[in-house]
Coordinates of C-alpha atoms in Angstrom, one line a residue:
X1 CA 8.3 -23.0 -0.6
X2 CA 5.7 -21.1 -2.4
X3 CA 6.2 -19.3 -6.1
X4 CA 9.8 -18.5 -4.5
X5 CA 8.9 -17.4 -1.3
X6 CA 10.4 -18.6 2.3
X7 CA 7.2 -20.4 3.7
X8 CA 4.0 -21.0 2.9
X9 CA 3.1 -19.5 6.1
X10 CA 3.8 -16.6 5.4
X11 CA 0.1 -16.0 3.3
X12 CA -1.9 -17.1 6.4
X13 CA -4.7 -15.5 7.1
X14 CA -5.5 -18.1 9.8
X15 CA -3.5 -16.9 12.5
X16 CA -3.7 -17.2 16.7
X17 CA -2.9 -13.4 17.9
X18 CA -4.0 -12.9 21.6
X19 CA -6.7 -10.3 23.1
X20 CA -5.5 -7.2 23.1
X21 CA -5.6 -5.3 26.8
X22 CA -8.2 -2.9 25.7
X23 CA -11.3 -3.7 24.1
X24 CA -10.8 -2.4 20.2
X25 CA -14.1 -4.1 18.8
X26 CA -16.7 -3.3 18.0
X27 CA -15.4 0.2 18.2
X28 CA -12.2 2.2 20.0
X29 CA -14.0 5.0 19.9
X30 CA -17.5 6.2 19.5
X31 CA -16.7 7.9 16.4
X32 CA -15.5 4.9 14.0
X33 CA -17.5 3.1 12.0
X34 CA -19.0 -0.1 12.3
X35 CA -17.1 -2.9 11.1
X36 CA -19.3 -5.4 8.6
X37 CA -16.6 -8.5 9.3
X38 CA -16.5 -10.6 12.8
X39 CA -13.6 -9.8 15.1
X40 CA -12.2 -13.3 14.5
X41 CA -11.2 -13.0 11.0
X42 CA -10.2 -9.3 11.1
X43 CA -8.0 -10.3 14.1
X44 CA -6.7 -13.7 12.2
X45 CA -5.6 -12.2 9.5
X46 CA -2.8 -10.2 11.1
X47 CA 0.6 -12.2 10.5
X48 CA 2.9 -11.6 13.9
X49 CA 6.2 -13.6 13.0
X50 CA 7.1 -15.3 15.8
X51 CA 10.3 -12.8 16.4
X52 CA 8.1 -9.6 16.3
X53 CA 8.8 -8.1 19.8
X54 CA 5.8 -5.6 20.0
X55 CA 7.9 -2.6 20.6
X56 CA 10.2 -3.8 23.6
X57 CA 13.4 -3.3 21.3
X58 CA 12.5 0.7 20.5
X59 CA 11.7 -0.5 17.1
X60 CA 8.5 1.0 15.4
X61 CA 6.0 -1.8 14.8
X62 CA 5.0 -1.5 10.7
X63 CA 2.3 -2.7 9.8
X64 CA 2.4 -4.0 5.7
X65 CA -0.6 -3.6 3.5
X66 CA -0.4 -5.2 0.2
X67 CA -2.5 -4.6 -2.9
X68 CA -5.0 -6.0 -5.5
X69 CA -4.2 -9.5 -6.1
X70 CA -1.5 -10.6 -2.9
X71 CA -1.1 -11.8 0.6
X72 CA 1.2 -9.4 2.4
X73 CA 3.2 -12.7 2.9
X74 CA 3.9 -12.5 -1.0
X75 CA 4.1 -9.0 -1.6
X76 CA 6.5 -7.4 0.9
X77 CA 8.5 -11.2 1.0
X78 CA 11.0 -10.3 -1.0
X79 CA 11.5 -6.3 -0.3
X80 CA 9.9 -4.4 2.4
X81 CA 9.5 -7.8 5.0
X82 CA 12.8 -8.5 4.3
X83 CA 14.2 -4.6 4.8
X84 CA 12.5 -4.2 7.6
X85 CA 12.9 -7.1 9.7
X86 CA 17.2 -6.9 8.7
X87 CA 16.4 -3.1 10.3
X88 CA 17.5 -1.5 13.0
X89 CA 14.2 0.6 13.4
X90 CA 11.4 -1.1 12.3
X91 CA 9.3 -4.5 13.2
X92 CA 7.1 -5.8 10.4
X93 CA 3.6 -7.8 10.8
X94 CA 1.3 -8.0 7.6
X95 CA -1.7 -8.6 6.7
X96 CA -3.2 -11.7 4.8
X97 CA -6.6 -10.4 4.2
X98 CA -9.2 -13.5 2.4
X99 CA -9.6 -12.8 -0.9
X100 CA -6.4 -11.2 -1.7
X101 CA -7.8 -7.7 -1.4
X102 CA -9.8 -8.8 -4.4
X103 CA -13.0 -8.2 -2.4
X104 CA -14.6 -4.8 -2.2
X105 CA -12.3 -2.3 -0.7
X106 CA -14.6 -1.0 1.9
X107 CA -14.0 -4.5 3.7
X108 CA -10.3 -4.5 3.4
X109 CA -10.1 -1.5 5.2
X110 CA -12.2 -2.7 7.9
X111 CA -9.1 -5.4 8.3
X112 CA -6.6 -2.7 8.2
X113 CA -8.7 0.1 10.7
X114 CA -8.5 -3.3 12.7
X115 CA -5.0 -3.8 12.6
X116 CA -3.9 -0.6 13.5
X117 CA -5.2 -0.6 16.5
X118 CA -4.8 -4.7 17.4
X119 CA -1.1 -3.9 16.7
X120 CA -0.6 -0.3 18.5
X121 CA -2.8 -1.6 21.7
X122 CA -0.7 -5.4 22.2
X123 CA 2.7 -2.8 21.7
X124 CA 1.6 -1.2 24.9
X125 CA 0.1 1.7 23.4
X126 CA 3.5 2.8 20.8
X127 CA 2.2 4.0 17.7
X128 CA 2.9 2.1 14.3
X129 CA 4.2 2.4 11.0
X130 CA 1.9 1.4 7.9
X131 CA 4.0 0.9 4.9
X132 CA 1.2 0.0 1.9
X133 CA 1.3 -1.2 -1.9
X134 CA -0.9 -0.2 -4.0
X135 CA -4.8 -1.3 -3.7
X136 CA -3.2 -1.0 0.4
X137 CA -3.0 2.6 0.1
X138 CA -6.5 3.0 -0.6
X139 CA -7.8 0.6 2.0
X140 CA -5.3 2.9 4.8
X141 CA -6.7 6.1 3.5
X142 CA -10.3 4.9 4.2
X143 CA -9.7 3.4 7.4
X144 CA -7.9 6.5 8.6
X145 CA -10.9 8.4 7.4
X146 CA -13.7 6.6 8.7
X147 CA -11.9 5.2 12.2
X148 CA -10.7 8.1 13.7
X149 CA -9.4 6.4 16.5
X150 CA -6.4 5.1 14.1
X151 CA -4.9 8.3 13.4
X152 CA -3.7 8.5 16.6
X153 CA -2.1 5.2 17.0
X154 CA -0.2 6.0 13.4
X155 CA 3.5 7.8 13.3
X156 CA 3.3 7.9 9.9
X157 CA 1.9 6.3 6.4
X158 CA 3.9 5.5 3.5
X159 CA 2.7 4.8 0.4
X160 CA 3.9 2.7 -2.6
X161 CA 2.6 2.9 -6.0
X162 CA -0.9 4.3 -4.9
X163 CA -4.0 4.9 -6.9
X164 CA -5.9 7.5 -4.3
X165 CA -7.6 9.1 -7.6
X166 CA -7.8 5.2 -9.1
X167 CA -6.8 4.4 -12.2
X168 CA -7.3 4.0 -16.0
X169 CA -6.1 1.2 -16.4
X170 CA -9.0 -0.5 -14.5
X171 CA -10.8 -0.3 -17.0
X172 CA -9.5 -2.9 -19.1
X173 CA -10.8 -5.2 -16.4
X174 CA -14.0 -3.4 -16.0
X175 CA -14.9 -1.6 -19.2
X176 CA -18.8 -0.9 -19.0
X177 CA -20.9 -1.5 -16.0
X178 CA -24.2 -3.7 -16.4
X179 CA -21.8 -5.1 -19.6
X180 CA -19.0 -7.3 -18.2
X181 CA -18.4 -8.5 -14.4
X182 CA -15.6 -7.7 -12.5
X183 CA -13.6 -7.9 -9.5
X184 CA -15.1 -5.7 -6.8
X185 CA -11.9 -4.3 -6.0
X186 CA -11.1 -3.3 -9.3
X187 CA -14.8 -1.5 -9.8
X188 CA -13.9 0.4 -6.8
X189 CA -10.6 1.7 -8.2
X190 CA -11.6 3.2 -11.8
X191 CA -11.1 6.3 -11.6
X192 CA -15.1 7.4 -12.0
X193 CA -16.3 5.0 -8.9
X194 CA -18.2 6.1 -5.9
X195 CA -15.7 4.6 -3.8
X196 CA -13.1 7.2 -5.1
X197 CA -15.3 9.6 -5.0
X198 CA -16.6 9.1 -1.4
X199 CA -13.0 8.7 -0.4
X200 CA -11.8 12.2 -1.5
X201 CA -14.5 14.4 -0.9
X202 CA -14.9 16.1 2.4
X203 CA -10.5 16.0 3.1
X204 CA -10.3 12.3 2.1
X205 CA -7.5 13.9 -0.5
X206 CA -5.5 15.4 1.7
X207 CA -3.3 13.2 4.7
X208 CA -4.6 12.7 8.2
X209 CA -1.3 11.1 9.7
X210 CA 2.5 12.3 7.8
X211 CA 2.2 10.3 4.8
X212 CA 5.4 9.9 2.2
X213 CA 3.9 8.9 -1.0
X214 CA 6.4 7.0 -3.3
X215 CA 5.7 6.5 -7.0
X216 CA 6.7 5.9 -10.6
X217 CA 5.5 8.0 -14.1
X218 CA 6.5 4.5 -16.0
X219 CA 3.5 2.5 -13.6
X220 CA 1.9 -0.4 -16.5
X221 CA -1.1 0.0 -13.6
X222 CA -1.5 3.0 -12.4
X223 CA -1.8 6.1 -14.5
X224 CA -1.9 9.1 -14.0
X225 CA 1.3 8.9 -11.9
X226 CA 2.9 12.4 -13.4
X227 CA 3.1 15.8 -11.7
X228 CA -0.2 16.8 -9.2
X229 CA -2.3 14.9 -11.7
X230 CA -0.5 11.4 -10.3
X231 CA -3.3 9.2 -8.6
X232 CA -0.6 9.0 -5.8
X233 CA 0.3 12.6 -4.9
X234 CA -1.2 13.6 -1.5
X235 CA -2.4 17.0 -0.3
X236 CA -2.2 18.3 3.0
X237 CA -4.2 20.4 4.6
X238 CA -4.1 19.4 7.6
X239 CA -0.5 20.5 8.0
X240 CA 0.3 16.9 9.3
X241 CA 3.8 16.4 6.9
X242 CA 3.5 15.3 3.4
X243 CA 6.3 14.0 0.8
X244 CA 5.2 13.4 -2.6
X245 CA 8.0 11.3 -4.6
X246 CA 7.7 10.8 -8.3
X247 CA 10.7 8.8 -9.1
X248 CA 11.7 10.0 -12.1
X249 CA 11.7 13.4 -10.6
X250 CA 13.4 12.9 -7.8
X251 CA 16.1 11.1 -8.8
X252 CA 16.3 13.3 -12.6
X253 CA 19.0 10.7 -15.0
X254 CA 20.1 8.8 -12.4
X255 CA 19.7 4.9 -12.1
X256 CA 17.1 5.3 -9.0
X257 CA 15.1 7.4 -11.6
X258 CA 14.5 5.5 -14.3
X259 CA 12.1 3.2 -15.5
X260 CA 10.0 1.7 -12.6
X261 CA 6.9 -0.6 -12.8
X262 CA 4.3 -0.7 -10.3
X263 CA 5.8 -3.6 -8.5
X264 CA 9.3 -2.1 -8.7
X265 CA 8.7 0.8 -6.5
X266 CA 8.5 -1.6 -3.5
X267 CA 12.3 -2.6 -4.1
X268 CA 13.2 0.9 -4.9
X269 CA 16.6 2.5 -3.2
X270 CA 14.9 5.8 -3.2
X271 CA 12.0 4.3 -1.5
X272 CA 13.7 2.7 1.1
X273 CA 15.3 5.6 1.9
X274 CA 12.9 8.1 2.2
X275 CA 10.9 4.7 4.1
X276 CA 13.7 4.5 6.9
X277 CA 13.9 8.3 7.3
X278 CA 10.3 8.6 7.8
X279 CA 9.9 5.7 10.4
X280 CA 12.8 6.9 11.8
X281 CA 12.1 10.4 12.2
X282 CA 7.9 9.7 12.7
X283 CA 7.0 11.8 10.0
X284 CA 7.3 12.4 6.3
X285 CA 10.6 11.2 4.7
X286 CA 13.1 14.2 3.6
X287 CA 15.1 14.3 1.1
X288 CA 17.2 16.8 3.1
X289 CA 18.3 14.1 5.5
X290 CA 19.0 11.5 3.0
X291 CA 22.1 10.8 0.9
X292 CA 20.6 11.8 -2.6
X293 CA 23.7 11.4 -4.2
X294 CA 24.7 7.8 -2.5
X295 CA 21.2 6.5 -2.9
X296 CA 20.1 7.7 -6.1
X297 CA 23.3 5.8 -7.8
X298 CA 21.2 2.3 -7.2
X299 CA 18.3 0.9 -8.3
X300 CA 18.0 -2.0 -5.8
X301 CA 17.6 -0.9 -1.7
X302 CA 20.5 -2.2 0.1
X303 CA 20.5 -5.8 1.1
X304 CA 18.1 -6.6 -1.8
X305 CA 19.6 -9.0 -4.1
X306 CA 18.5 -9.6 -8.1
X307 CA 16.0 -12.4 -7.2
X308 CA 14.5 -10.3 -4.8
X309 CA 14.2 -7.7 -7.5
X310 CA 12.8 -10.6 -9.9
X311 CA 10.6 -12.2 -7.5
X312 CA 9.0 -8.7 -6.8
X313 CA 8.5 -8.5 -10.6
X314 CA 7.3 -11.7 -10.7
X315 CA 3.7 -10.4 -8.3
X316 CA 2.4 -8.8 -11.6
X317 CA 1.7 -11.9 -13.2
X318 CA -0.3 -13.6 -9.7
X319 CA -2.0 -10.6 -8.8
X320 CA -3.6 -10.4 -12.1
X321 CA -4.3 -14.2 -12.0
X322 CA -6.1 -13.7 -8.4
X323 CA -8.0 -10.9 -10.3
X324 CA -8.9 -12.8 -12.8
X325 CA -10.0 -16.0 -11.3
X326 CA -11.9 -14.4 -7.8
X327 CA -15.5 -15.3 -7.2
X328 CA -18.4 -13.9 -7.4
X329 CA -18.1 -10.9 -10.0
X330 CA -20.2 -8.4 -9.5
X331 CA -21.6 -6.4 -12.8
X332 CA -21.2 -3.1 -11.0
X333 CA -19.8 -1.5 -8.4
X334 CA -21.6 -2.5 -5.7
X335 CA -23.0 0.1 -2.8
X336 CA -20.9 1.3 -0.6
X337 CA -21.2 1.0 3.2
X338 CA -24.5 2.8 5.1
X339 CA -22.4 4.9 7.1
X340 CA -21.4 7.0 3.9
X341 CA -24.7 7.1 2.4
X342 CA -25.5 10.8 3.8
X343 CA -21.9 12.1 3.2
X344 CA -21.8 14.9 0.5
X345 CA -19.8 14.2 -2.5
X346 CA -17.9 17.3 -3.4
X347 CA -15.0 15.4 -6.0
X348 CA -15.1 15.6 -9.4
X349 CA -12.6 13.5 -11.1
X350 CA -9.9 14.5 -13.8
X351 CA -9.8 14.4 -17.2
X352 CA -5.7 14.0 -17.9
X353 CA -4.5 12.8 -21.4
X354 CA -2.1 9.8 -20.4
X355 CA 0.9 9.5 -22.5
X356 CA 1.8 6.5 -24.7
X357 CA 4.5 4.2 -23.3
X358 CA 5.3 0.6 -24.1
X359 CA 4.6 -1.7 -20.7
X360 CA 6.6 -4.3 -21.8
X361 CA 9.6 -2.5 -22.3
X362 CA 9.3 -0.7 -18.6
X363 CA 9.7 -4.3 -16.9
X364 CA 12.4 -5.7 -19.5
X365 CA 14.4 -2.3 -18.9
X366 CA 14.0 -3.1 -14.9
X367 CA 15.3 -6.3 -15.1
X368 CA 18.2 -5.4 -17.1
X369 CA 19.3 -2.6 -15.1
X370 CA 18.9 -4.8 -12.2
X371 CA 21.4 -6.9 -13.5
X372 CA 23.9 -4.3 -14.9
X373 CA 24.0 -3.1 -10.9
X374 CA 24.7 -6.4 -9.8
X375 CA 27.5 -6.8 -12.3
X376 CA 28.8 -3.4 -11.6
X377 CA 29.0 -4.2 -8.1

């Protein structure tokens, strides 16, 4: 047992997976980037439970990205892992990437460009889910941007408490550069870095798979997350699907719309929902073919319990102490990869007045609604 969770096992990032029947590294195609990490650790950090049955069932293989600070083990343990692999549509792997996606952000998408196309080429050739926390989003958003090849191996990308436009908040980890050291992957989500920047410019803003982006206005991480200034809402211009859910819109006054944090969103009812319709449908949730009225009357997904809800809580306090104590800290953001350096940065980020709200409050009110459900029911 680990912190609560089922095995220790779950966090490796040492794991056997087989060759895959086509060659994937050093490139599918032509037109991806160069990876900067050795196929060996990209492919051993892929966790396959020993049940996963690559596709054979007609489930959709979903692939779980976690965010700053976690294993995928630890993150999606206790909500999305669990969900999924009770399901009757989806197969979960995750990924355990060294450094607890601490590390510069560039390199944890190299592990998840990887693992899109490990997973989708040892399932026979069926395309995969990514469901992604956080930091995960990010890392998805760039792989899917700089490896082509992925997008078409990906039936859709759902997206939990993301920071595509970064987030103030960083800087209380990183306030000046050349002043303080920090984290790389905290440096590359402030909302002024050049790895935000590079991301978004050129279409990086806008979905290149159907992407359902799930997120609270009450986030103690993220901010903005409030109307089209939200660091998680998604354009799409490519036409490819998109559903943008803030919750407290969504579900207006009603127990699935109140106060989230940014951990809560992954044991969300409404994100569940609109999670299982997208998967199952292989594009962006809808609200139209969801029971609003059933599932916004919960806070917790079905088959959650209270210490799932609790133990999901609970990743706030270890991410930030993986933060905190990761080696080395740069100064600065450092460069970003040489296959950017000639692309044309054409994003200017927002200026948006963030409204006061007490953090504390938003995980004690959580907990307690939590536990007012379970009593109701």
């Amino acid at each position: 047992m680990v912190f609560g969770f089922n095995s220790i096992n779950v966090n490796s990032s040492q794991n056997k997976n087989p060759d895959p029947s086509v060659a994937i590294y050093p490139a599918l195609h032509a037109s991806d980037a160069p990876y900067s990490i050795q196929e060996q650790p990209l492919r051993s950090a892929i966790f396959v439970p020993a049940d996963f049955n690559h596709g054979t069932d007609g489930k959709t293989p979903v692939i779980l990205v976690p965010g700053t600070g976690s294993y995928g083990g630890e993150a999606f343990d206790h909500n999305f892992a669990k969900l999924l692999r009770a399901s009757t549509f989806g197969d979960p792997v995750w990924l355990n990437i060294p450094g607890r996606m601490c590390d510069e952000a560039p390199k944890n998408a190299e592990h998840v460009a990887y693992a899109i196309n490990y997973i989708a080429a040892v399932c026979g050739g069926k395309k995969v889910a990514v469901v992604a926390w956080s930091q995960g989003n990010l890392s998805t958003q760039w792989a899917l941007k700089y490896w082509p090849s992925t997008r078409a191996q990906v039936s859709n990308f759902v997206c939990l408490s993301a920071d595509f436009k970064g987030t103030v908040q960083a800087w209380g980890l990183t306030p000046l550069q050349g002043a303080v050291p920090g984290t790389p992957a905290v440096w590359n989500q402030t909302m002024n870095s050049n790895f935000i920047a590079t991301l978004r410019s050129n279409g990086g803003d806008s979905a290149y798979v159907p992407t359902t982006s799930i997120y609270s206005a009450t986030d103690e991480v993220v901010q903005p997350q409030f109307g089209s200034h939200a660091s998680a809402y998604m354009k799409d211009e490519r036409k490819v699907g998109v559903t943008n859910c803030e919750l407290q819109v969504a579900a207006f006054m009603k127990p699935a719309g109140l106060a989230y944090s940014h951990e809560g969103v992954m044991y969300s009812s409404l994100a569940w929902a609109l999670a299982e319709d997208a998967i199952k449908n292989g594009g962006p949730g809808s609200y139209e073919r969801i029971n609003m009225a059933s599932v916004c009357m919960h806070r917790k997904a079905p088959g959650l319990s209270l210490l799932d809800a609790t133990q999901t809580q609970a990743l706030s306090g270890w991410c930030l102490k993986s933060i905190l104590l990761f080696t080395p800290k740069p100064w600065r953001e450092l460069a970003l990869p040489l296959y950017v350096a000639s692309e044309k940065i054409n994003y200017v980020a927002e200026e948006v007045v963030i409204p006061a709200k007490p953090v504390v409050s938003v995980v004690e009110t959580e907990i307690v609604e939590a536990e007012v459900e379970v009593v109701a029911n």
